[in-house]
Short mmCIF file of C-alpha atoms in Angstrom, two decimals:
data_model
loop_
_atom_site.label_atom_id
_atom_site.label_comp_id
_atom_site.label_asym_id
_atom_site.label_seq_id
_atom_site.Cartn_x
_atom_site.Cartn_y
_atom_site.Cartn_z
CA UNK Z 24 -25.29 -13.22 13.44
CA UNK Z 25 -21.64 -12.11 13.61
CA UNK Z 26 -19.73 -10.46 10.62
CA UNK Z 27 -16.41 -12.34 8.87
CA UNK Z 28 -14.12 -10.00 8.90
CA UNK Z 29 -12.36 -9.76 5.61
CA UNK Z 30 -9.06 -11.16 5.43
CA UNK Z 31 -5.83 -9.23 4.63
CA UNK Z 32 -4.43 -11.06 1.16
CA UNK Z 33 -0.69 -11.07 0.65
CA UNK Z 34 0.83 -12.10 -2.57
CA UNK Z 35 4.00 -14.90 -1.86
CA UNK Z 36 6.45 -16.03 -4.57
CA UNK Z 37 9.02 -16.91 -2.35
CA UNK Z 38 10.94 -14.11 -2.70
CA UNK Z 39 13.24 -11.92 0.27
CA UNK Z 40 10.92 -8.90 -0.37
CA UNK Z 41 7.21 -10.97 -0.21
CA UNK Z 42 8.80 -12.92 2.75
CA UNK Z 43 9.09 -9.08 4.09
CA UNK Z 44 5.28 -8.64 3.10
CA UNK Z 45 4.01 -11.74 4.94
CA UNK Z 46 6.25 -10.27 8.55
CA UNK Z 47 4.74 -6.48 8.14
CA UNK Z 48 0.78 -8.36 7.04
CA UNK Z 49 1.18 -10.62 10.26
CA UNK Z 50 1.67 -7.43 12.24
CA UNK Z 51 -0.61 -5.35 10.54
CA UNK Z 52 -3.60 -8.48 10.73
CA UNK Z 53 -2.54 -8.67 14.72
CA UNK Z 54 -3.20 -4.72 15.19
CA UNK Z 55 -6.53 -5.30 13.53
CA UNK Z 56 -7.76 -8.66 14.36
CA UNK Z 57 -7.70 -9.90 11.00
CA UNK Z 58 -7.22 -13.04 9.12
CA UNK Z 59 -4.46 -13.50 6.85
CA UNK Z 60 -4.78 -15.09 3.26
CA UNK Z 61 -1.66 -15.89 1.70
CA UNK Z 62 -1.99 -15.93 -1.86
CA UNK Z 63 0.23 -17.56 -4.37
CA UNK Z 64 -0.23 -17.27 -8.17
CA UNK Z 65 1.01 -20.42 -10.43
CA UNK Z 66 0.67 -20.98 -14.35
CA UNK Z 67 2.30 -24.36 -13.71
CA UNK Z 68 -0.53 -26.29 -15.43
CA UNK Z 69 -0.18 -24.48 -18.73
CA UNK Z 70 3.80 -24.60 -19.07
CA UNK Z 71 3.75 -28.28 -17.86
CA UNK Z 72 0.71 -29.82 -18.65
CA UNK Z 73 -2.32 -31.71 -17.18
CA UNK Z 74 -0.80 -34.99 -15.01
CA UNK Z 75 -2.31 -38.16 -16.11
CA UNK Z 76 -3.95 -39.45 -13.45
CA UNK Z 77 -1.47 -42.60 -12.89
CA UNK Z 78 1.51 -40.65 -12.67
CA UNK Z 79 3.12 -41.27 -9.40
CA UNK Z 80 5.05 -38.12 -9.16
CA UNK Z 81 3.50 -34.34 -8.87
CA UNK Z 82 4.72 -31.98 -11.60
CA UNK Z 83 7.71 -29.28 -10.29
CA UNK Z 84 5.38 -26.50 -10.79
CA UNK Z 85 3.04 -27.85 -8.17
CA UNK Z 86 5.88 -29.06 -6.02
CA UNK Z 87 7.46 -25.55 -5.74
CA UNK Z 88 4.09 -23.92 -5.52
CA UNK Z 89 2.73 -25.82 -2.49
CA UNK Z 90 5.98 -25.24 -1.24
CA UNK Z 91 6.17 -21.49 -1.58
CA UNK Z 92 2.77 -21.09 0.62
CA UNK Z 93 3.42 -23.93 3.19
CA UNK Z 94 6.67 -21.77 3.94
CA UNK Z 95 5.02 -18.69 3.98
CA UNK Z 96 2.24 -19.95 6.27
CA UNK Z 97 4.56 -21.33 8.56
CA UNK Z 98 6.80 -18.33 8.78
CA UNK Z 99 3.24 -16.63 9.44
CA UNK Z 100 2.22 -19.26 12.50
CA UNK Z 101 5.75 -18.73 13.65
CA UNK Z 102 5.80 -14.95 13.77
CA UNK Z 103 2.48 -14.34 14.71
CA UNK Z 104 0.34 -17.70 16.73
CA UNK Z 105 -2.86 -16.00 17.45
CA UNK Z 106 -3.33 -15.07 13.53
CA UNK Z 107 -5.35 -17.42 11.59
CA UNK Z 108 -4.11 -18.02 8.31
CA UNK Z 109 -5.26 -19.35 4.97
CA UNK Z 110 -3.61 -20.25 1.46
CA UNK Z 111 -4.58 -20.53 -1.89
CA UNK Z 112 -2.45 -21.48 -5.11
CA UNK Z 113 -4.53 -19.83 -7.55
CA UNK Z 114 -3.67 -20.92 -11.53
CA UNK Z 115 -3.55 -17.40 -13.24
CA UNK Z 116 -0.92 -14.73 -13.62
CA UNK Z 117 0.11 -12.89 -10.43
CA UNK Z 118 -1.56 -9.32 -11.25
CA UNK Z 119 -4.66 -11.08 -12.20
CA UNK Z 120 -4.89 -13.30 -9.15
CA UNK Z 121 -3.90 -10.30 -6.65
CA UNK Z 122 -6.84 -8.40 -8.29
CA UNK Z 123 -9.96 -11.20 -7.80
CA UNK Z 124 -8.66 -11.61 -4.32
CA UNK Z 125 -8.83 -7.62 -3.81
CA UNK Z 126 -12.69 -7.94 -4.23
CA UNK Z 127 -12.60 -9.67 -0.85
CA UNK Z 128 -10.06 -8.10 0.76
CA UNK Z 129 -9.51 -5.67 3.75
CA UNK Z 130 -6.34 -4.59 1.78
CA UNK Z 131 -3.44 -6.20 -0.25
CA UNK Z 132 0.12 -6.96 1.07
CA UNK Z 133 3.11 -7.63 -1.26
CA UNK Z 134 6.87 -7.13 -1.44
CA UNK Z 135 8.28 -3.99 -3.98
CA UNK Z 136 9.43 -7.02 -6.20
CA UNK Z 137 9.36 -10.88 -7.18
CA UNK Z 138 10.90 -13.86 -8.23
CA UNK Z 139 12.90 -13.91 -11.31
CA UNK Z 140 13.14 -9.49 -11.15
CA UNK Z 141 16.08 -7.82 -11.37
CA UNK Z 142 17.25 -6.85 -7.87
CA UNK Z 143 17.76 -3.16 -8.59
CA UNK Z 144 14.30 -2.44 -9.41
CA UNK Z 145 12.64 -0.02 -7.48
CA UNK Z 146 9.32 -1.61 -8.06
CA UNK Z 147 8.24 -4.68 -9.80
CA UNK Z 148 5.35 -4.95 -12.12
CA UNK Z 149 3.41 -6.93 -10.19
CA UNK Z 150 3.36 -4.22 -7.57
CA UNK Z 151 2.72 -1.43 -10.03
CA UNK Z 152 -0.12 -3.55 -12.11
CA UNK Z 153 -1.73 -4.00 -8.69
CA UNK Z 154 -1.40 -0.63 -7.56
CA UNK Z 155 -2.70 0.79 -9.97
CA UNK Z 156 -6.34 -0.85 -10.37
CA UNK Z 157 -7.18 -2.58 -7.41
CA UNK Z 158 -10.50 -1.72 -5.86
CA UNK Z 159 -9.01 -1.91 -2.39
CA UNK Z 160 -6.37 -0.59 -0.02
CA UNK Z 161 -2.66 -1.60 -1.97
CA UNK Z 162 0.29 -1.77 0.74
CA UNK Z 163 3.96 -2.15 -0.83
CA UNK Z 164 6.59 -2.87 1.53
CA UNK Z 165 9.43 -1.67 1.76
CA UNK Z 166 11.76 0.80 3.19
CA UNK Z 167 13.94 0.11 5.96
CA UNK Z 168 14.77 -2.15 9.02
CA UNK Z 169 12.85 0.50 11.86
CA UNK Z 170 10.44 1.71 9.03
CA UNK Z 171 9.29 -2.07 8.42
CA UNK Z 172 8.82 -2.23 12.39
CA UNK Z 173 6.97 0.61 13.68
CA UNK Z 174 9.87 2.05 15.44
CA UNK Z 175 9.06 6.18 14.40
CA UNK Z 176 5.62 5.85 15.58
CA UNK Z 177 4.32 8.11 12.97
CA UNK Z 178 1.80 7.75 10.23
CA UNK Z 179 2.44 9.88 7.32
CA UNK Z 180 -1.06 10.90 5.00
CA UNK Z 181 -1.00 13.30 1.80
CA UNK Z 182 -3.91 15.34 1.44
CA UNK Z 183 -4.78 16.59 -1.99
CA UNK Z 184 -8.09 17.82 -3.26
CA UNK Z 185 -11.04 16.03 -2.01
CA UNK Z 186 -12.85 13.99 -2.59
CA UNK Z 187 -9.72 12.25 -3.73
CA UNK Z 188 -8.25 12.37 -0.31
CA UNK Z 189 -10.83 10.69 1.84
CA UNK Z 190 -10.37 7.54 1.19
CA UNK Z 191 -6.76 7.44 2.28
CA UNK Z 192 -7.77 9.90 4.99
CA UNK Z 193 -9.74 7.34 6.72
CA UNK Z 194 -7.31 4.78 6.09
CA UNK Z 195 -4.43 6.74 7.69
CA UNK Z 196 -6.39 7.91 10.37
CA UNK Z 197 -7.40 4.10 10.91
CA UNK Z 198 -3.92 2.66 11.14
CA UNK Z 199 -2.46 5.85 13.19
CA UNK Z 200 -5.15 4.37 15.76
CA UNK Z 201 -4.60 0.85 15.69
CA UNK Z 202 -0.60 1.77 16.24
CA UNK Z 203 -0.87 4.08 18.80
CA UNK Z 204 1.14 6.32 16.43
CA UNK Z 205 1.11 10.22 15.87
CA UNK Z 206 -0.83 11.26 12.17
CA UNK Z 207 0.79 13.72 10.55
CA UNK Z 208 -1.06 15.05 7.63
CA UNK Z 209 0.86 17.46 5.03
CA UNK Z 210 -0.51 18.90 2.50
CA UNK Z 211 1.89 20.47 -0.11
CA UNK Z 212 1.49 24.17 -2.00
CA UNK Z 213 3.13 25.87 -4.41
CA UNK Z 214 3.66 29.88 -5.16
CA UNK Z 215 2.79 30.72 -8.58
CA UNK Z 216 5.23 32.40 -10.73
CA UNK Z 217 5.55 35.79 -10.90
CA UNK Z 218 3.37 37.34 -13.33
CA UNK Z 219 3.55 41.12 -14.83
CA UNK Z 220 1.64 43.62 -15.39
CA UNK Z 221 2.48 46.98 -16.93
CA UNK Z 222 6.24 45.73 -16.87
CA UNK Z 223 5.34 45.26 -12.54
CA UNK Z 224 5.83 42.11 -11.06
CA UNK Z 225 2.52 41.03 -9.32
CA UNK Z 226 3.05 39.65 -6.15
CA UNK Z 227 -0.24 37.57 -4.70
CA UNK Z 228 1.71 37.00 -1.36
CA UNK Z 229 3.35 33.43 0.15
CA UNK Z 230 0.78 33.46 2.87
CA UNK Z 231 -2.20 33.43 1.00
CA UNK Z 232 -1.37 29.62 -0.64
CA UNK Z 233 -0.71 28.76 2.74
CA UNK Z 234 -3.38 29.81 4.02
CA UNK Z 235 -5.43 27.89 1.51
CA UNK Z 236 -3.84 24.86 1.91
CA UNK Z 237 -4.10 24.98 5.86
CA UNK Z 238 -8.14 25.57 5.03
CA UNK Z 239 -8.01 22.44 2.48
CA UNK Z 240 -6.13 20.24 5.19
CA UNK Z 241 -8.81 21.27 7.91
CA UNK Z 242 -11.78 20.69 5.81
CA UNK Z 243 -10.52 17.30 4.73
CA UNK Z 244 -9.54 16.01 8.34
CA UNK Z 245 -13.02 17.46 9.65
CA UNK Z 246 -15.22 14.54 9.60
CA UNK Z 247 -11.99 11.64 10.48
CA UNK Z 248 -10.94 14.04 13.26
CA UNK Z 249 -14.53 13.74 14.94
CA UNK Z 250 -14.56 9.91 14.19
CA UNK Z 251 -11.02 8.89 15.91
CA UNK Z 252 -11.14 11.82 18.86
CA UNK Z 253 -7.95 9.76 20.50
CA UNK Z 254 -5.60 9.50 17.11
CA UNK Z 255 -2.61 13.12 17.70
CA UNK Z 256 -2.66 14.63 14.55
CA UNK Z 257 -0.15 17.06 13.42
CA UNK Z 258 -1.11 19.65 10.09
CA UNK Z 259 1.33 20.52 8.13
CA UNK Z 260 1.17 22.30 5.36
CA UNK Z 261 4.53 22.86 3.06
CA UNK Z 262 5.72 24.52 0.16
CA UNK Z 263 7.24 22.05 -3.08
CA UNK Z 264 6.09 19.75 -5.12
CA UNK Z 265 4.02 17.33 -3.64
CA UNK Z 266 5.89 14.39 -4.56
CA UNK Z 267 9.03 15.56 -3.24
CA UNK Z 268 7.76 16.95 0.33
CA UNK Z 269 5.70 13.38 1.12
CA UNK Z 270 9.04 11.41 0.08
CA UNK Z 271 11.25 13.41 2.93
CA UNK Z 272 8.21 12.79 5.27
CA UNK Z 273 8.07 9.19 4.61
CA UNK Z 274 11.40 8.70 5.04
CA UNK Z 275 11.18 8.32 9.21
CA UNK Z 276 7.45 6.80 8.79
CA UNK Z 277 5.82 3.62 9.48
CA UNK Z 278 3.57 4.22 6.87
CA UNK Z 279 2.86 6.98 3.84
CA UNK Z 280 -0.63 6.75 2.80
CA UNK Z 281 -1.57 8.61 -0.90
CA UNK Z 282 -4.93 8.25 -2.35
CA UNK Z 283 -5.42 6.90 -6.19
CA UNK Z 284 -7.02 8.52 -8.81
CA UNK Z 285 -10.16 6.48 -10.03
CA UNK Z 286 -11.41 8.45 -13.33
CA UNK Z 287 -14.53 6.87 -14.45
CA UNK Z 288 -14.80 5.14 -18.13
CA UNK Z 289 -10.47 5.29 -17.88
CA UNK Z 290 -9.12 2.11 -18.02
CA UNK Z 291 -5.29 1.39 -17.62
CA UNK Z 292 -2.99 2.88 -14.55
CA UNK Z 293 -4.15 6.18 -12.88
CA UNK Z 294 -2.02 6.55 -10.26
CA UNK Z 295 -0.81 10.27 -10.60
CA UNK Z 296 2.21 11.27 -10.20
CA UNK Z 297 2.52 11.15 -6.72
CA UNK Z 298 1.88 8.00 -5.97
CA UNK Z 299 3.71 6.56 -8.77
CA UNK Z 300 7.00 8.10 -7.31
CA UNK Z 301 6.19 6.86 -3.47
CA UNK Z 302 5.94 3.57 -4.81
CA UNK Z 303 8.78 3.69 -5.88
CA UNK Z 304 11.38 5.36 -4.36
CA UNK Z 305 9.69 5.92 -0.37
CA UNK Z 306 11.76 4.69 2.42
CA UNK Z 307 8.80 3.11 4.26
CA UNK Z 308 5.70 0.95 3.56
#
């Protein structure tokens, strides 16, 4: 008996940057032979009301909400025919929605804002409230015009401390392959300050951190090396804060892939630091 594969969800509202979501998802479900589930999230009922059953005329809220994901799934057809594609009003708030789909979801697609945000924010809450719990692989687009297409060829990955990392190890590793693209995996150290002792400056030597971040970059690639043998993959360790050396290497990516933190019995956003600034400033998906 064959396997469904599970479909890659994107979140539509309409908006310029989920219309940007649905072009990189119909790409991104093409590499991978997926399906695509275009998701729309609607409170209509609740602002407007049940419709007696003898009214002629469908509320607004409905009307603009079918409308939103027949565009969406046309735009979809249009850009990408072989793609099957699926869509779903669902009647709860956006975050929530985005989150019950992400149970049955090879990852989750949307835009770095929605309808009715203001246009200079970096990231909009329905992208950050998503982020930051969903139990599957989050992708925020954005970035720009030969980011959003491929064009660098290059899949960026940050590799912390495992077993954090793995997860977006594999990941990275798993869309450097379907692309074709180089992996380049950096892992960022820092030099502690100088201590004293007896009035002497102590001096543990530069090439020591290094070194220990080359050994933590080798033992966390060991096991997705041996799995994708064909995938180029580049090691780079780098001195600076880690949020600060993965936002100049995104910025001529295809793709910068962080790992979350997941603390058990923590509830609320545990994103870290580092993620929480990709999201929102990186120049690439």
């Amino acid at each position: 008996m064959a396997t469904m594969e599970l479909p890659l969800v994107v979140g539509v509202d309409g908006s310029d940057p989920s219309l940007a979501a649905v072009d990189w998802a119909v790409d991104e479900a093409g590499r991978h032979g997926l399906p695509l589930r275009l998701v729309h999230a609607s409170l209509w009922e609740r602002y407007e009301g049940r419709v007696p059953s003898f009214a002629r005329e469908r509320p607004p809220g409905e009307v603009l909400a079918q409308h939103i994901v027949a565009s969406a799934a046309e735009r979809a057809r249009q850009r990408g025919p072989g793609t099957e594609v699926s869509v779903d009003v669902l009647p709860d708030d956006p975050v929530s929605a985005l989150l019950a789909a992400g149970h049955e979801a090879w990852a989750l697609v949307m835009g770095s804002r929605g309808r009715g945000e203001l246009a200079g924010l970096l990231l909009g809450s329905v992208g950050l409230g998503v982020s930051a719990r969903a139990m599957c692989p989050v992708v925020v687009v954005r970035g720009g015009e030969r980011n959003l297409r491929g064009a660098y060829g290059r899949v960026v990955v940050g590799v912390g401390d495992l077993p954090h990392s793995l997860g977006a190890v594999r990941f990275a590793f798993r869309e450097a392959g379907a692309r074709g693209a180089i992996l380049h995996a950096v892992r960022a150290w820092r030099t502690p300050a100088p201590g004293h002792a007896a009035g002497r400056p102590t001096d543990d030597g530069t090439s020591a951190h290094e070194e220990r971040a080359s050994a933590g970059l080798a033992e966390a690639l060991t096991q997705a090396v041996q799995e994708h043998p064909d995938v180029d993959v580049r090691r780079t360790p780098v001195e600076g804060p880690a949020h600060k050396v993965l936002l100049e290497a995104a910025a001529d990516a295809d793709l910068v892939v962080v790992g979350a933190l997941r603390r058990h019995g923590h509830s609320g956003l545990q994103l870290g630091r580092v993620a929480h600034t990709l999201l929102h400033h990186a120049e690439c998906p």
